[in-house]
Amino acid sequence: MEDSERCRFEEKSFSNGDVYIGKIKGMLPHGKGKYTWSDGAVYEGDWVNGKMTGKGLITWPTGAKYEGEFSGGYLHGHGTFTHSTGCIYTGGWRMDAHHGIGRKEYSNSDVYEGLWKEGIREGCGRYSWENGNTYIGNWKSGKIDGRGVMKWANGDIFDGCWLNGLKHGSGVYRFADGGLYIGTWSKGLKDGKGTFYPAGSKQPSLKKLCSLNSDDSRLLLNMEKHTAPKQKFTRSFSEKISVSGRSKSSRQISHRTSSLDANCILQDPAGGCICRDSSPTLSQTFNESQSEATSVNSLVYEREYMQGVLIMERIRNYSEMPHKNKRQNKYSVKQVKKGSWIDIFGGSRSYYLKLNLQLGIRYTVGKITPVPAREVRSSDFGDRARIRMYFPKEGSQLTPPHCSIDFYWKDYCPMVFRNLREMFKLDAAEYMMSICGDSGLRDISSPGKSGSIFFLSQDDRFVIKTLKKYELKVMLNMLPKYYHHVGSYENTLITKFFGLHRITLRGGKKVRFVVMGNMFCTELHIHRRYDLKGSTQGRYTKEDKINSNTTLKDLDLKYEFHMDKKLRESLFKQISLDCMFLESQHIIDYSLLLGLHFRAPENLKALVEPPRLMQLPHSLPSEDDAHKQGEQLIIPKGLLLVAHEPSFVNTAPGPHIRGNTLRAYSIGDKQVDLLLPGTARLRVQLGVNMPAQATRKLQGDKVEESEVELFEVYDVVLYMGIIDILQEYTVKKKLEHACKSLQYDPMTISVVEPKTYAERFINFMEKKVFPEPETS
């Protein structure tokens, strides 16, 4: 009552021509009132202490208007903004920007309905184009990004992963005629292995393949009210969506007219370049638009693409296809093997274990990071150098409450690993966020026979592996020398270790872990993975076990790789140094993990990509400029080595990236970058972004008639590192004797002395994998 008595109603004119009519408290508008600016803008509604707060209506001379909630002079809360162009937004606002759930109708009849963040589409949402195309899924920074489903008006549907408005990652593409392609994409183009099921053929269940696994799926399903109308099918369809639109925050409302800019409209996804499913140079057998007769409806086409170019096809009968367990999701991370060495990883226990890991790592990294930096001492190594903590479910004075089970945590050699992380230029906060963030860890299956369990951080930067007790002892014994070796040789190929931990659960079960860098967290898509030991004993992969994520072995390697003379010298110099170190620690059975990124032949790329998409990013020099800088075309098809320019490449260290920029013989022993026309410019380091030419080896065995490989020589980018360095000779020898006494097949165990193993390993790499070029 007192407040209303102090408010008076009056009309007030200002020297600049503005006029206010309404309640005033003191000298300020307070309560209901109407404010008219000299340029014609009008606000009528609630005021608090001189600022628009509450509900009101504001109109501008341009014809734009907003009706809804205000706070502190800002459009804040829920309201409807109508732009002078006819664009209408209804939904949440924060500080003059779209925020929360909202619906926007654009002037061209496009509609977006979903989540916004500070004026930009962010989170789950649905975008419907005027021509009938619809996207439902995740958005990031105003662009299609994450998991989502695109439906074209012609009936085509893509359900899969997106990045910056382009298909990127795993996905399923269903054609309007019923054909189905399951595979991977990179920057909008098919890239990697996939399977095409023609129209009318037997196909896998799309319920399992396309189900959205995130919590967002429920929102998307609720938003999906209709199916895109099917039209007459044509073979041309969009393979790209150009999503350049981004919301623009409206200007702050002041005592003068404000103009709220409309969001840019997304480009029509069907109006991009026309891409075809196969190269026009290929035979009719590759044409996915054909409707096959009933007699061949069981045929399935296993294909491999490189940046949109089809390079290999195998025709198989559906009955010959390896079928997964019905419960396994095709595009989820591979399920953990059953019957592993410890039985606590099934069901909810795996969830508890991952949560315990995150709690423990967050605690110990947070505890050791503030400690002043110093050189490590001998007392920092060994089993006694540790941090111990008990984590009860209800929490304690030192630990937070949590929803896992009670556990004991041990962190080995915390000061050593803290210094290693700093040596590897890894920020402690980024490390914790990557492993301990809200997204959690993912299960991946072991690529080998060890039975170890692997977890992967959500950003793919780190791999966490379970260790056996003897592997933990080997690690602790080797750690002082390992610390010295990686400190002395920054180009080392040996695995980067970031932490060593143990969890003890109720009942006394102990689980030991090591955190490592993921060498396949790369800027380029990895098409092949090989685990090479330099042995032929059991080193092959059964055909029915091979898929796009399989790590192949020595006898599966069909290529040899030729690289720049200086790059090859640097590679083998470091391999020799690393093998000498491992030999001194009596380590055997290690491998070279090799990842290949294939480049499609440049002369065929033009068939699937329009010229505008082949242009280099604006930050890169043009091809003419590059020639002026004296670069050398080292491979005849498209990989360029150019003089290193730190400002043009990413020099930030990664979970596997470390070491200096390499020098190349072909451009005068200068430090080099790798230029991929139309893609990127990358820094060349040992084991990272190394260019080579892959030549297909002549195979003694007959190739299946149903398999067609279109090329014999490829440009490749190599990624490599030495892994599995915790197999100590004495332990393996004891294991060999145990296997023989138990009448195991002795061929399953191969134990040689460390020196012999190192010599065999280096010889295999020199002769079979990276041979010297033949001289005439």
mmCIF file of N, CA, C and O in Angstrom, residues 66 68-71 74-79 89 91-95 97 99 101:
data_model
loop_
_atom_site.group_PDB
_atom_site.id
_atom_site.type_symbol
_atom_site.label_atom_id
_atom_site.label_comp_id
_atom_site.label_asym_id
_atom_site.label_seq_id
_atom_site.Cartn_x
_atom_site.Cartn_y
_atom_site.Cartn_z
ATOM 1 N N TYR A 66 7.595 -6.832 -30.268
ATOM 2 C CA TYR A 66 7.812 -7.917 -29.295
ATOM 3 C C TYR A 66 6.775 -7.783 -28.206
ATOM 4 O O TYR A 66 6.561 -6.692 -27.650
ATOM 5 N N GLY A 68 5.753 -9.777 -24.619
ATOM 6 C CA GLY A 68 6.124 -10.840 -23.699
ATOM 7 C C GLY A 68 6.732 -10.295 -22.433
ATOM 8 O O GLY A 68 6.384 -9.202 -21.971
ATOM 9 N N GLU A 69 7.702 -11.028 -21.907
ATOM 10 C CA GLU A 69 8.297 -10.692 -20.611
ATOM 11 C C GLU A 69 9.599 -9.925 -20.782
ATOM 12 O O GLU A 69 10.366 -10.168 -21.726
ATOM 13 N N PHE A 70 9.817 -9.001 -19.833
ATOM 14 C CA PHE A 70 11.032 -8.184 -19.799
ATOM 15 C C PHE A 70 11.657 -8.302 -18.415
ATOM 16 O O PHE A 70 10.987 -8.613 -17.431
ATOM 17 N N SER A 71 12.963 -8.024 -18.349
ATOM 18 C CA SER A 71 13.644 -7.960 -17.048
ATOM 19 C C SER A 71 14.843 -7.047 -17.175
ATOM 20 O O SER A 71 15.699 -7.253 -18.045
ATOM 21 N N TYR A 74 15.728 -5.750 -20.617
ATOM 22 C CA TYR A 74 16.012 -6.740 -21.654
ATOM 23 C C TYR A 74 14.776 -7.573 -21.962
ATOM 24 O O TYR A 74 13.906 -7.769 -21.101
ATOM 25 N N LEU A 75 14.720 -8.106 -23.188
ATOM 26 C CA LEU A 75 13.761 -9.141 -23.511
ATOM 27 C C LEU A 75 14.219 -10.394 -22.767
ATOM 28 O O LEU A 75 15.284 -10.948 -23.064
ATOM 29 N N HIS A 76 13.452 -10.791 -21.768
ATOM 30 C CA HIS A 76 13.948 -11.831 -20.872
ATOM 31 C C HIS A 76 12.750 -12.592 -20.300
ATOM 32 O O HIS A 76 11.900 -12.009 -19.624
ATOM 33 N N GLY A 77 12.681 -13.903 -20.579
ATOM 34 C CA GLY A 77 11.556 -14.712 -20.146
ATOM 35 C C GLY A 77 10.928 -15.390 -21.344
ATOM 36 O O GLY A 77 11.622 -16.021 -22.143
ATOM 37 N N HIS A 78 9.610 -15.227 -21.502
ATOM 38 C CA HIS A 78 8.922 -15.834 -22.636
ATOM 39 C C HIS A 78 8.204 -14.741 -23.426
ATOM 40 O O HIS A 78 7.586 -13.847 -22.844
ATOM 41 N N GLY A 79 8.329 -14.813 -24.747
ATOM 42 C CA GLY A 79 7.682 -13.796 -25.549
ATOM 43 C C GLY A 79 7.713 -14.111 -27.027
ATOM 44 O O GLY A 79 8.351 -15.078 -27.465
ATOM 45 N N TYR A 89 9.371 -15.366 -33.984
ATOM 46 C CA TYR A 89 9.950 -16.266 -32.975
ATOM 47 C C TYR A 89 9.096 -16.207 -31.723
ATOM 48 O O TYR A 89 8.787 -15.125 -31.208
ATOM 49 N N GLY A 91 9.081 -18.045 -27.880
ATOM 50 C CA GLY A 91 9.781 -18.941 -26.972
ATOM 51 C C GLY A 91 10.540 -18.196 -25.907
ATOM 52 O O GLY A 91 10.222 -17.059 -25.555
ATOM 53 N N GLY A 92 11.590 -18.860 -25.393
ATOM 54 C CA GLY A 92 12.366 -18.303 -24.298
ATOM 55 C C GLY A 92 13.354 -17.247 -24.765
ATOM 56 O O GLY A 92 13.860 -17.284 -25.883
ATOM 57 N N TRP A 93 13.625 -16.304 -23.870
ATOM 58 C CA TRP A 93 14.592 -15.224 -24.124
ATOM 59 C C TRP A 93 15.503 -15.066 -22.910
ATOM 60 O O TRP A 93 15.089 -15.316 -21.778
ATOM 61 N N ARG A 94 16.723 -14.645 -23.187
ATOM 62 C CA ARG A 94 17.618 -14.251 -22.105
ATOM 63 C C ARG A 94 18.504 -13.118 -22.602
ATOM 64 O O ARG A 94 19.218 -13.277 -23.595
ATOM 65 N N MET A 95 18.425 -12.003 -21.958
ATOM 66 C CA MET A 95 19.256 -10.838 -22.305
ATOM 67 C C MET A 95 19.169 -10.514 -23.797
ATOM 68 O O MET A 95 20.164 -10.402 -24.501
ATOM 69 N N ALA A 97 18.275 -12.299 -26.288
ATOM 70 C CA ALA A 97 18.626 -13.372 -27.223
ATOM 71 C C ALA A 97 17.714 -14.576 -27.013
ATOM 72 O O ALA A 97 17.280 -14.852 -25.888
ATOM 73 N N HIS A 99 16.694 -18.057 -26.093
ATOM 74 C CA HIS A 99 17.370 -18.947 -25.141
ATOM 75 C C HIS A 99 16.330 -19.881 -24.528
ATOM 76 O O HIS A 99 15.294 -19.447 -24.030
ATOM 77 N N ILE A 101 13.671 -23.179 -24.990
ATOM 78 C CA ILE A 101 12.847 -23.786 -26.038
ATOM 79 C C ILE A 101 12.106 -22.698 -26.799
ATOM 80 O O ILE A 101 11.520 -21.798 -26.192
#
